[in-house]
mmCIF file of N, CA and C in Angstrom:
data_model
loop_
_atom_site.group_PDB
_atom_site.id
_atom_site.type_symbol
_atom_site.label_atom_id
_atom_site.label_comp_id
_atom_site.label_asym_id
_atom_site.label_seq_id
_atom_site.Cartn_x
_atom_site.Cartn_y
_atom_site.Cartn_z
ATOM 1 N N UNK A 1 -14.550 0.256 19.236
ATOM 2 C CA UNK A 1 -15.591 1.217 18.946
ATOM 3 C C UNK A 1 -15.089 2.204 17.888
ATOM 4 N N UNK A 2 -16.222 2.822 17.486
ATOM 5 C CA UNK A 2 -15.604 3.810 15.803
ATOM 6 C C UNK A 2 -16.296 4.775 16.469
ATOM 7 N N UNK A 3 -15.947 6.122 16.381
ATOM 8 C CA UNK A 3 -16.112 7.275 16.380
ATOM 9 C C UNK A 3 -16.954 7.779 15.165
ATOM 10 N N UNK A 4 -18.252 8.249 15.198
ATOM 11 C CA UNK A 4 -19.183 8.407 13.664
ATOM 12 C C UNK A 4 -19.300 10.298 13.898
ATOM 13 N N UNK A 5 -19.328 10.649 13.139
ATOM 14 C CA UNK A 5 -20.042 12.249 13.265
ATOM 15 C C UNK A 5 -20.898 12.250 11.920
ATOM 16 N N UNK A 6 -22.347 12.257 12.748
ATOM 17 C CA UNK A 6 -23.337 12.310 11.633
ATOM 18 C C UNK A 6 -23.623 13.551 11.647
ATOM 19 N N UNK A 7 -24.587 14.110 10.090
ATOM 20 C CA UNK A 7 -24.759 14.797 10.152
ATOM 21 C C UNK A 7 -26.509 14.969 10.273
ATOM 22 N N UNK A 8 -27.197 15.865 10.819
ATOM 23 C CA UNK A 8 -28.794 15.356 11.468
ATOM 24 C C UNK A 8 -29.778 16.884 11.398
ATOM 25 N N UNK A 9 -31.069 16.636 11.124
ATOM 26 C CA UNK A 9 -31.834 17.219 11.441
ATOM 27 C C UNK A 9 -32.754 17.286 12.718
ATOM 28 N N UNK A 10 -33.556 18.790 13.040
ATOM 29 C CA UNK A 10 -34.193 18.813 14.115
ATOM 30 C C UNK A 10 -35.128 17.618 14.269
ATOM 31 N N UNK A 11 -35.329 16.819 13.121
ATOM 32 C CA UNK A 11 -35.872 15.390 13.215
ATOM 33 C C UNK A 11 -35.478 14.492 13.559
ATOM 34 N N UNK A 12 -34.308 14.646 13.919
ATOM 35 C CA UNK A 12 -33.403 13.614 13.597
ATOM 36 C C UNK A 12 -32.470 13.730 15.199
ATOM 37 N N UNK A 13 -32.792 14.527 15.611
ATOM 38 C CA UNK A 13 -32.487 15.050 16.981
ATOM 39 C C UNK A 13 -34.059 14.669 17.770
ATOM 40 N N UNK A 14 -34.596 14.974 17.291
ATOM 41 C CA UNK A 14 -36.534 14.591 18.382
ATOM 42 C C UNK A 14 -36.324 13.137 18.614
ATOM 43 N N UNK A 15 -35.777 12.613 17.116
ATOM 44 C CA UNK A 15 -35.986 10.435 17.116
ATOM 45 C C UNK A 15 -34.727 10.059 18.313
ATOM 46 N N UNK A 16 -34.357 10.504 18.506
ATOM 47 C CA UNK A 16 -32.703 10.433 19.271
ATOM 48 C C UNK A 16 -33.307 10.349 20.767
ATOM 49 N N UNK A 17 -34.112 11.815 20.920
ATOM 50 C CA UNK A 17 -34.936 11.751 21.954
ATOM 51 C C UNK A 17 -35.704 11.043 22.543
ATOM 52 N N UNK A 18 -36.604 10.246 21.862
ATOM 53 C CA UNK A 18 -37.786 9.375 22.311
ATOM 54 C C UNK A 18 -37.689 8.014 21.875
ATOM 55 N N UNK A 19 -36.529 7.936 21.048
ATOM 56 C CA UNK A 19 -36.297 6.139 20.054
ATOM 57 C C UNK A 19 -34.928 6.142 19.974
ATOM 58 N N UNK A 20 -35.517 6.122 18.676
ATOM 59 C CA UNK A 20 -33.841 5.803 17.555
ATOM 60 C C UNK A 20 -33.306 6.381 16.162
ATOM 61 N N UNK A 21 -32.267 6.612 16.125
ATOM 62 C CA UNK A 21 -32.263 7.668 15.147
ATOM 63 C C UNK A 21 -31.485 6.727 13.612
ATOM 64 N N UNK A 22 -32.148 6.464 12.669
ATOM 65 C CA UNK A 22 -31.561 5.924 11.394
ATOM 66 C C UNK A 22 -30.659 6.908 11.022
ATOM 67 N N UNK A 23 -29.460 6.285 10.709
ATOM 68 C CA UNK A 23 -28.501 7.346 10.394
ATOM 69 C C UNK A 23 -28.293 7.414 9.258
ATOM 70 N N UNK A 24 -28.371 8.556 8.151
ATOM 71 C CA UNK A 24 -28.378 8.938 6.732
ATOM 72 C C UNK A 24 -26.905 9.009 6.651
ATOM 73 N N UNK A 25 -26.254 9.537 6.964
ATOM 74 C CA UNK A 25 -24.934 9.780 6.663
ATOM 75 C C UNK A 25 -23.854 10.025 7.508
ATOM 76 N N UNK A 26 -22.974 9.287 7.379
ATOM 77 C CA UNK A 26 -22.198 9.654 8.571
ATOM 78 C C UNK A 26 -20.552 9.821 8.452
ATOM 79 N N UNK A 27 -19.619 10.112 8.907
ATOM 80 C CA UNK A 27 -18.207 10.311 8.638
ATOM 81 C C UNK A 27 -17.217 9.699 9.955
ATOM 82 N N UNK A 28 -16.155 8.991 9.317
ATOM 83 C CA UNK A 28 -15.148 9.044 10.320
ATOM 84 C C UNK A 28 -13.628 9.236 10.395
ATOM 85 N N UNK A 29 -13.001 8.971 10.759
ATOM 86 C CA UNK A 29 -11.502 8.948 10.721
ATOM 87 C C UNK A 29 -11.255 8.110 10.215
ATOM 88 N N UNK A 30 -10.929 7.992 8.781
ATOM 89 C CA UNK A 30 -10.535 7.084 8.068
ATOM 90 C C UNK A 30 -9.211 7.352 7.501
ATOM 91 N N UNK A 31 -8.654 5.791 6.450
ATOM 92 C CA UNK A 31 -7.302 6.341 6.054
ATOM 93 C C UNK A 31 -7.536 7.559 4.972
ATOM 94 N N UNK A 32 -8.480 7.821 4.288
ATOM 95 C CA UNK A 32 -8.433 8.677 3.375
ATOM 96 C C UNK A 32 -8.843 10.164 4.087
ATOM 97 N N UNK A 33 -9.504 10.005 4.804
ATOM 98 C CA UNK A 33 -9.302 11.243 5.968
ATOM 99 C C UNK A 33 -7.408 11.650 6.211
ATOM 100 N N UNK A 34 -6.831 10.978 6.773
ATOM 101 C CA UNK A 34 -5.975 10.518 7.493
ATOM 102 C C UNK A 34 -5.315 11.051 6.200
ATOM 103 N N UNK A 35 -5.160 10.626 4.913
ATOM 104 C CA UNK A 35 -4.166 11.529 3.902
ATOM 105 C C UNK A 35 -4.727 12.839 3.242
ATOM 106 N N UNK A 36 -5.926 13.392 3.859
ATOM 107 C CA UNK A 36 -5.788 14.475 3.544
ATOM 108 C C UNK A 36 -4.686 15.416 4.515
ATOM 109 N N UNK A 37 -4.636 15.143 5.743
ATOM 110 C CA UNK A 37 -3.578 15.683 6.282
ATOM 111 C C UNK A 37 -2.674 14.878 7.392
ATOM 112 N N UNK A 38 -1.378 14.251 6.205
ATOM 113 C CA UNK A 38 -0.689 13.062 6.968
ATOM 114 C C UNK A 38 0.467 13.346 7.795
ATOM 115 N N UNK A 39 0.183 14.543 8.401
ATOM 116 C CA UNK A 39 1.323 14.690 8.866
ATOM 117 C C UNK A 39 0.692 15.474 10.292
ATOM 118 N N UNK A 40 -0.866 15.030 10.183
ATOM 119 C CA UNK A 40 -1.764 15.753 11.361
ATOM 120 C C UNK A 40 -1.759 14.475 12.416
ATOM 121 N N UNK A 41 -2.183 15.404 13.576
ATOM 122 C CA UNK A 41 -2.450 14.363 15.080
ATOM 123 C C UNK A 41 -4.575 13.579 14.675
ATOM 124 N N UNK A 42 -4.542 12.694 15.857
ATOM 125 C CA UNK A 42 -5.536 12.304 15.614
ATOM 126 C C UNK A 42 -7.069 13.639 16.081
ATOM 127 N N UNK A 43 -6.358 14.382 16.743
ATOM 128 C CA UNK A 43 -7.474 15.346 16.706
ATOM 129 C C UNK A 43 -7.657 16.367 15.565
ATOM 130 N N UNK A 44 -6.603 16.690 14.814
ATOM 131 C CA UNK A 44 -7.311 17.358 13.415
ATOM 132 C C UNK A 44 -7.747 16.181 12.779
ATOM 133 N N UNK A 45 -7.239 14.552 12.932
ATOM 134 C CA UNK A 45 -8.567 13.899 11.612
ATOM 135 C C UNK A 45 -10.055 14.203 12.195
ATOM 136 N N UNK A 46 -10.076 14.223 13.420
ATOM 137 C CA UNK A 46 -11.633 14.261 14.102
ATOM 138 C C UNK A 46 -11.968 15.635 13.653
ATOM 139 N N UNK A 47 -11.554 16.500 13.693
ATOM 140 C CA UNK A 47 -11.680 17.816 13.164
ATOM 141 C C UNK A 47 -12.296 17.800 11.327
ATOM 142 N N UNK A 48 -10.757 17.387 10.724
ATOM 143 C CA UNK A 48 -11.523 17.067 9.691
ATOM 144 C C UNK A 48 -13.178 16.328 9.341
ATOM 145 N N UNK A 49 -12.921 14.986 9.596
ATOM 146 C CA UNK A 49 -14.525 14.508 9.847
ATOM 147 C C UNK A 49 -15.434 15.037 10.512
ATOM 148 N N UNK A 50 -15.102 16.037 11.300
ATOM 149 C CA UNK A 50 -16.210 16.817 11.804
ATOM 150 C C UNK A 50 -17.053 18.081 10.969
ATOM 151 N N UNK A 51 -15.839 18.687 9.986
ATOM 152 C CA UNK A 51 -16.253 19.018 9.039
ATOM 153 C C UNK A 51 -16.912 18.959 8.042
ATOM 154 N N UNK A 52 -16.632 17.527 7.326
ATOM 155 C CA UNK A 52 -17.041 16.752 6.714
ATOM 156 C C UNK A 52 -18.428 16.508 6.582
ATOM 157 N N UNK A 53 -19.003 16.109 8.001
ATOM 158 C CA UNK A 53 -20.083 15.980 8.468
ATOM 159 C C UNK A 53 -20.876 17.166 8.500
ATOM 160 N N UNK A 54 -20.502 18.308 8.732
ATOM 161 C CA UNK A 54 -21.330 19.607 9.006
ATOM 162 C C UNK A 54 -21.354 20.210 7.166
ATOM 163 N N UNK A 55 -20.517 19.150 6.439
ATOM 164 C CA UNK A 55 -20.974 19.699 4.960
ATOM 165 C C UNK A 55 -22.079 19.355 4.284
ATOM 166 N N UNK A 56 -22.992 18.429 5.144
ATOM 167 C CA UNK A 56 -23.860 17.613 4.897
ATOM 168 C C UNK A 56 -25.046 18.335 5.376
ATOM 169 N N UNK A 57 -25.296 18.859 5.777
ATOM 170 C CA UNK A 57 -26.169 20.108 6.603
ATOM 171 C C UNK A 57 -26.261 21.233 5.427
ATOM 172 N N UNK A 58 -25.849 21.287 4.272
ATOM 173 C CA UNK A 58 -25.642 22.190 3.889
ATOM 174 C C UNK A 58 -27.237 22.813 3.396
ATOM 175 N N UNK A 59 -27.745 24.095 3.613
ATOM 176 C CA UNK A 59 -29.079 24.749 3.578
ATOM 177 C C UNK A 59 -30.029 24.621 4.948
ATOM 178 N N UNK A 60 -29.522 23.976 5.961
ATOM 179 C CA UNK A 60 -29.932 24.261 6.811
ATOM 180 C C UNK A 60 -28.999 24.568 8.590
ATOM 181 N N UNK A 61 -29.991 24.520 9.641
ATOM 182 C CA UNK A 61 -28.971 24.679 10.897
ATOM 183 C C UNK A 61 -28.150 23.560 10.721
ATOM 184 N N UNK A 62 -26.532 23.538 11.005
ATOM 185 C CA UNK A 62 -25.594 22.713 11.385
ATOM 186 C C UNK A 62 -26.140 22.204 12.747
ATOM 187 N N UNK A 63 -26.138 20.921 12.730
ATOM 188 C CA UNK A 63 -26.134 20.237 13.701
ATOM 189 C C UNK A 63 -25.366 18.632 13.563
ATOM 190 N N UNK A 64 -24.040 18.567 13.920
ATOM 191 C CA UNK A 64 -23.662 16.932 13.939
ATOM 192 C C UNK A 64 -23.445 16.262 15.130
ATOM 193 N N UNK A 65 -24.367 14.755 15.145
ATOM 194 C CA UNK A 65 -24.421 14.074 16.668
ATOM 195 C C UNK A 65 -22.930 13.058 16.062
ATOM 196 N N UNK A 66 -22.521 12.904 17.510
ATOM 197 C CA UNK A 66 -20.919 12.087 17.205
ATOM 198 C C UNK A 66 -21.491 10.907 18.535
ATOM 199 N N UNK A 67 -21.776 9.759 17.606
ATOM 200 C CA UNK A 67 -21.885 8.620 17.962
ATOM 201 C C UNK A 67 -20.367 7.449 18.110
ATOM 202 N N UNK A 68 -20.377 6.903 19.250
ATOM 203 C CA UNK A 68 -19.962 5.947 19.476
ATOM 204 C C UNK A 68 -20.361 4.505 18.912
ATOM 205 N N UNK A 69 -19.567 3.802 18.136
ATOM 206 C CA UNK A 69 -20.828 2.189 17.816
ATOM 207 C C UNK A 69 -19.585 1.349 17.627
ATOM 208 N N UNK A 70 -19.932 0.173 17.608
ATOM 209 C CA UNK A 70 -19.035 -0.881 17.422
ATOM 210 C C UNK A 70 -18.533 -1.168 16.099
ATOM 211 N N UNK A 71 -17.063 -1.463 16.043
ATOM 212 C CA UNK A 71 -16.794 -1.701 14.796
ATOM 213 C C UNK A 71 -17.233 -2.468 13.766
ATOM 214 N N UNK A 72 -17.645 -3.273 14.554
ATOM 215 C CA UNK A 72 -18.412 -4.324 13.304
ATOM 216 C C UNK A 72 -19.717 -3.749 12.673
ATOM 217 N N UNK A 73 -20.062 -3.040 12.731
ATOM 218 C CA UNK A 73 -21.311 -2.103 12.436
ATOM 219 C C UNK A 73 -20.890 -1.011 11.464
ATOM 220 N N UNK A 74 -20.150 -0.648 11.133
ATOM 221 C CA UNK A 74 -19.364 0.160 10.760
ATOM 222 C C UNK A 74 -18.036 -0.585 9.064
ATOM 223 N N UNK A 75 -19.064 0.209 7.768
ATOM 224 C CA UNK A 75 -18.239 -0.487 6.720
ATOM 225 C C UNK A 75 -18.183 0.844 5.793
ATOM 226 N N UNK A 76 -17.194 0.885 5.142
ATOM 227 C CA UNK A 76 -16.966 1.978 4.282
ATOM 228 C C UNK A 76 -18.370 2.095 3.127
ATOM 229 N N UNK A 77 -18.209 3.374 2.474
ATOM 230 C CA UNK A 77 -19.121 3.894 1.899
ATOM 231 C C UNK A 77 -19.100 3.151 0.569
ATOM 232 N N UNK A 78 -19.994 2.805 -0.226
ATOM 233 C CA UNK A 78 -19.796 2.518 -1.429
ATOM 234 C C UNK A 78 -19.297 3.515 -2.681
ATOM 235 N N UNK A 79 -18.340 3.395 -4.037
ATOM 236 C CA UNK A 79 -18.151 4.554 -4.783
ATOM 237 C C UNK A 79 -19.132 4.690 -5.540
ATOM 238 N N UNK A 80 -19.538 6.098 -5.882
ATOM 239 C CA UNK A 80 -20.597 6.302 -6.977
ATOM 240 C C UNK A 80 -19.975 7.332 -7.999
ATOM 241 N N UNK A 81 -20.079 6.611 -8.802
ATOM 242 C CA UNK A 81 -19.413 7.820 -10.015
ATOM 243 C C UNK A 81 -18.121 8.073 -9.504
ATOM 244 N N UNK A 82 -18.092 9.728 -9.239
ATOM 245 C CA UNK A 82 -16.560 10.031 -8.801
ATOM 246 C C UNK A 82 -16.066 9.645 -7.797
ATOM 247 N N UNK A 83 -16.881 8.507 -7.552
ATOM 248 C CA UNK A 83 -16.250 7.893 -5.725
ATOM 249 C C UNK A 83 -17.016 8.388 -4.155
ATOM 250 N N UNK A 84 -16.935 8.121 -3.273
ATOM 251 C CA UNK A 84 -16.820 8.524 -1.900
ATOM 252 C C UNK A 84 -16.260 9.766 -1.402
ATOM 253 N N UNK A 85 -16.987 10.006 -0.774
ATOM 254 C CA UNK A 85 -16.300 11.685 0.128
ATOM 255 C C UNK A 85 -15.662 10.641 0.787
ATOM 256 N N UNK A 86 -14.495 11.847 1.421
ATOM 257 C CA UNK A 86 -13.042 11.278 2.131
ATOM 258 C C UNK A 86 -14.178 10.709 3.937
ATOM 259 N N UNK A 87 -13.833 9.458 4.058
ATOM 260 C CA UNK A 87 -14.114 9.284 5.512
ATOM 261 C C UNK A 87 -15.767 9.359 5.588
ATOM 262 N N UNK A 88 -16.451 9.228 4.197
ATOM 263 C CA UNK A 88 -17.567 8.411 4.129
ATOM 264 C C UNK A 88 -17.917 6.831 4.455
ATOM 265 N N UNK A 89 -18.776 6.657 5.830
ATOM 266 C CA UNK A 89 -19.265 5.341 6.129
ATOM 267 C C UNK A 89 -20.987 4.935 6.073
ATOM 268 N N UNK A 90 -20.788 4.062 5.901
ATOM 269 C CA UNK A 90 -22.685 3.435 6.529
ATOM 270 C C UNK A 90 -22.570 2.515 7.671
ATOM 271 N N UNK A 91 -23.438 3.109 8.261
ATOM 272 C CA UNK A 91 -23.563 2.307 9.801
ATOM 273 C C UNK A 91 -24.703 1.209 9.855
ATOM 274 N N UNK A 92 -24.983 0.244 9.904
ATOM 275 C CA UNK A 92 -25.949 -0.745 10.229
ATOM 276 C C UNK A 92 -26.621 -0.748 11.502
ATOM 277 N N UNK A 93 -28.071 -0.659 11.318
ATOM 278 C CA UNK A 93 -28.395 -0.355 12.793
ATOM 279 C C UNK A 93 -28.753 1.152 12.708
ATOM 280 N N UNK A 94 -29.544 1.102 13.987
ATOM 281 C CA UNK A 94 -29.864 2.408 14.261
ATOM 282 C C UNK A 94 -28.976 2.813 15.348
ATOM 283 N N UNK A 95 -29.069 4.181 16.088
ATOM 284 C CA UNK A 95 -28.388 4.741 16.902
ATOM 285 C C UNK A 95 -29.110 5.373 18.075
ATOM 286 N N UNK A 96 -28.885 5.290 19.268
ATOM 287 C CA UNK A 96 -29.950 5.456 20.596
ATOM 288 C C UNK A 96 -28.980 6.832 21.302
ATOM 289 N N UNK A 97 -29.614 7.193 21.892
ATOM 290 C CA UNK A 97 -29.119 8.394 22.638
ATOM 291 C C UNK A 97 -27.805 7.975 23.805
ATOM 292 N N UNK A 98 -27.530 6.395 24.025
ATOM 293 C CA UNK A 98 -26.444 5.727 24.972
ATOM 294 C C UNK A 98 -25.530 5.905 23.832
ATOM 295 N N UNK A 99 -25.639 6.071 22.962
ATOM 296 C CA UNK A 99 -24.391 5.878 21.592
ATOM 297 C C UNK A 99 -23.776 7.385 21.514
ATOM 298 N N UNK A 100 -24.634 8.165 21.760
ATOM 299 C CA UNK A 100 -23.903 9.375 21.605
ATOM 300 C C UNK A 100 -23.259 9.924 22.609
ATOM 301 N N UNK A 101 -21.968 10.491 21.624
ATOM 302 C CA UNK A 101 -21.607 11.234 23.062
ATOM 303 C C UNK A 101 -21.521 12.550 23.352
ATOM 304 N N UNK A 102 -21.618 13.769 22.075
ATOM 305 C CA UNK A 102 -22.182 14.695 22.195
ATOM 306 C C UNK A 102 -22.219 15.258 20.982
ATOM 307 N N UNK A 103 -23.116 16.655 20.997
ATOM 308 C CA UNK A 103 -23.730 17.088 19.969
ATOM 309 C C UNK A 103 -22.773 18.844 19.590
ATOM 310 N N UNK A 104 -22.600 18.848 18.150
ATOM 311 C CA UNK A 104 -21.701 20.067 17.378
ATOM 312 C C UNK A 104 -22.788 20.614 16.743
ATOM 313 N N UNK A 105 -23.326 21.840 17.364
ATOM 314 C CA UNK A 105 -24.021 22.682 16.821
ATOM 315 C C UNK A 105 -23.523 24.246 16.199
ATOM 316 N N UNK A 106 -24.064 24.601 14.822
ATOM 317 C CA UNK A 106 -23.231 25.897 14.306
ATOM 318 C C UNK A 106 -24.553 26.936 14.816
ATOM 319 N N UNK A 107 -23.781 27.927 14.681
ATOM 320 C CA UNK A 107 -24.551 29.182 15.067
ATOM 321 C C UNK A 107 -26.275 29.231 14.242
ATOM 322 N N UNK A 108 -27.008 29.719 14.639
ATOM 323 C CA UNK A 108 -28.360 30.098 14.132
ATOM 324 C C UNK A 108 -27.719 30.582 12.614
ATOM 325 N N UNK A 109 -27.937 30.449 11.775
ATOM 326 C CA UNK A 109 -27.891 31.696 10.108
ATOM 327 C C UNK A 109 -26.277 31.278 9.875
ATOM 328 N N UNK A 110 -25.696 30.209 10.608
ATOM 329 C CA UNK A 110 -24.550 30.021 9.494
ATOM 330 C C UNK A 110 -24.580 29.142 8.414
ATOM 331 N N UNK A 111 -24.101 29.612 7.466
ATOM 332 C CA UNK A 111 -24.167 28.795 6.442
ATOM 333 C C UNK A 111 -23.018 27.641 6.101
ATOM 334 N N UNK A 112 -23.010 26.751 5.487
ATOM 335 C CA UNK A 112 -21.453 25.650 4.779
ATOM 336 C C UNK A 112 -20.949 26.198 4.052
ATOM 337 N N UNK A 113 -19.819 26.655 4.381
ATOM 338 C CA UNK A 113 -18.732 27.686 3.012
ATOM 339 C C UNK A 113 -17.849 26.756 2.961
ATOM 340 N N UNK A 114 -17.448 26.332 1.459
ATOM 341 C CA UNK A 114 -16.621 25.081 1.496
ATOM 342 C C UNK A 114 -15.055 25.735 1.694
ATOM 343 N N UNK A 115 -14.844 27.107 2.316
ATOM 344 C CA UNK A 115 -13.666 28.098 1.773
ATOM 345 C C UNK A 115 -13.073 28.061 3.584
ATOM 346 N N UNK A 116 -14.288 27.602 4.199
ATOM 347 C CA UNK A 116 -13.890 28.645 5.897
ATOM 348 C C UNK A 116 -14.612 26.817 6.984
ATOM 349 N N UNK A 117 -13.619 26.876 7.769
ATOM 350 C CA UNK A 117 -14.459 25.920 8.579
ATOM 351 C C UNK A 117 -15.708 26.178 9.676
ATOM 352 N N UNK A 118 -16.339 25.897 10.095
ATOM 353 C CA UNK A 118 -17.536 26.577 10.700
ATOM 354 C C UNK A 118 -17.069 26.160 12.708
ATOM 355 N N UNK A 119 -17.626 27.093 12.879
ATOM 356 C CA UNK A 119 -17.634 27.176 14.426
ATOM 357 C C UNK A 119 -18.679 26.228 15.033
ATOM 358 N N UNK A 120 -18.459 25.279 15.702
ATOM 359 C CA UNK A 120 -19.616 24.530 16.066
ATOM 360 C C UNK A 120 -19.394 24.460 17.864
ATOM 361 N N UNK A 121 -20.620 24.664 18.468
ATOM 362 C CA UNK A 121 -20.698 24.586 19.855
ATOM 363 C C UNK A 121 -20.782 22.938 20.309
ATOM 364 N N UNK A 122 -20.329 22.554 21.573
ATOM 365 C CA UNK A 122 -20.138 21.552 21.892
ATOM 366 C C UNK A 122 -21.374 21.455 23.055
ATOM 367 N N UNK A 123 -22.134 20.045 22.839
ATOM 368 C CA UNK A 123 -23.204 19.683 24.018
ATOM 369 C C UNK A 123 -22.834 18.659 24.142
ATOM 370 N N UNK A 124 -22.944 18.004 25.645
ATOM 371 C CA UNK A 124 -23.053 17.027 26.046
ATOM 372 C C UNK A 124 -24.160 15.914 25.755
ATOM 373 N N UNK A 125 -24.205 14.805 25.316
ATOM 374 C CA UNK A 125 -25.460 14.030 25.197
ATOM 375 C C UNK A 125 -26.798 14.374 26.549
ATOM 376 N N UNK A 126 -26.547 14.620 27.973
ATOM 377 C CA UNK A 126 -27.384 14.763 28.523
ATOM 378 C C UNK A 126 -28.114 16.316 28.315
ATOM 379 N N UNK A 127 -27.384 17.120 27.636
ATOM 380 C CA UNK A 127 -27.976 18.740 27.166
ATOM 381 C C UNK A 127 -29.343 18.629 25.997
ATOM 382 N N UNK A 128 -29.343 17.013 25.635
ATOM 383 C CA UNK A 128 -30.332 17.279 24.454
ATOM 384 C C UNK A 128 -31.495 18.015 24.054
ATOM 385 N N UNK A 129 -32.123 17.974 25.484
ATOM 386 C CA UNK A 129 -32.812 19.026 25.291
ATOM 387 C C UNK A 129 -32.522 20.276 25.331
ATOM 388 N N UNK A 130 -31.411 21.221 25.423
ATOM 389 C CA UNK A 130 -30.937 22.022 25.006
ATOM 390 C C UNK A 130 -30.833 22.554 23.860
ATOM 391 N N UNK A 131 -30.221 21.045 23.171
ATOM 392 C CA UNK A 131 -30.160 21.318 21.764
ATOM 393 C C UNK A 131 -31.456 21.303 20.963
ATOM 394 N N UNK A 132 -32.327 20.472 21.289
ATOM 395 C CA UNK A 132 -33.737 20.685 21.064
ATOM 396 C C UNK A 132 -34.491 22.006 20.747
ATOM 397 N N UNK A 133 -33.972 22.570 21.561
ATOM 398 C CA UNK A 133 -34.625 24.391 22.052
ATOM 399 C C UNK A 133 -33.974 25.124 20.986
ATOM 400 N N UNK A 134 -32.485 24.644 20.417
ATOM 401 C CA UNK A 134 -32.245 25.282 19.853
ATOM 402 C C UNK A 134 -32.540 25.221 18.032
ATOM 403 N N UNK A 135 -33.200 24.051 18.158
ATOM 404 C CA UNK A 135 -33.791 23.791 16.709
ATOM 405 C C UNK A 135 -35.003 24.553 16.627
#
């Protein structure tokens, strides 16, 4: 299984709810993750990619769902121009609310400062409607 941290809208959180959620973009622990800081444990790469993911949010609420999916589903990003963000993937398939395993939400009015990492609250996949309320 691959570890994904997408990054999602309050739309994108409702489809999660009642279906399935097409995933626009997503990040993982990859080797190029992995050399931005090679001398880190596997929880700052998740950290990193978690970041990553919440840079993708940028102009609106942070919200990233961190899906579980099978590896074979799971292929690196294609380069465009200057290449791939670090620990850019595309996932095949959609993603169901059994895939996730929980949700990184940033405060109401924070913004993506590419200078400061952002504070994100932790939900459990069964809180969704929690997080719902909070969109």
């Amino acid at each position: 299984m691959t570890r994904l941290y997408c990054p999602v809208t309050a739309d994108g959180v409702a489809a999660l709810a009642t279906s399935v959620l097409t995933v626009e973009a997503a990040f993982a622990v990859t080797d190029d993750v992995r050399a931005l800081a090679p001398d880190g444990d596997e929880e700052l790469h998740e950290h990193i990619a978690t970041q990553l993911a919440a840079a993708g949010c940028a102009g609106r609420r942070v919200v990233v769902v961190v899906v579980d999916v099978p590896d074979a589903r799971v292929r690196p990003a294609a380069s465009t121009g200057g290449g791939a963000l670090p620990g850019r993937v595309v996932v095949d398939g959609d993603v169901t609310l059994r895939d996730v395993a929980c949700f990184l939400v940033g405060d109401e009015g924070e913004q993506v400062n590419d200078d400061a990492d952002l504070e994100l609250s932790w939900y459990d996949a069964s809180e969704i409607d929690a997080v719902r309320a909070l969109l």
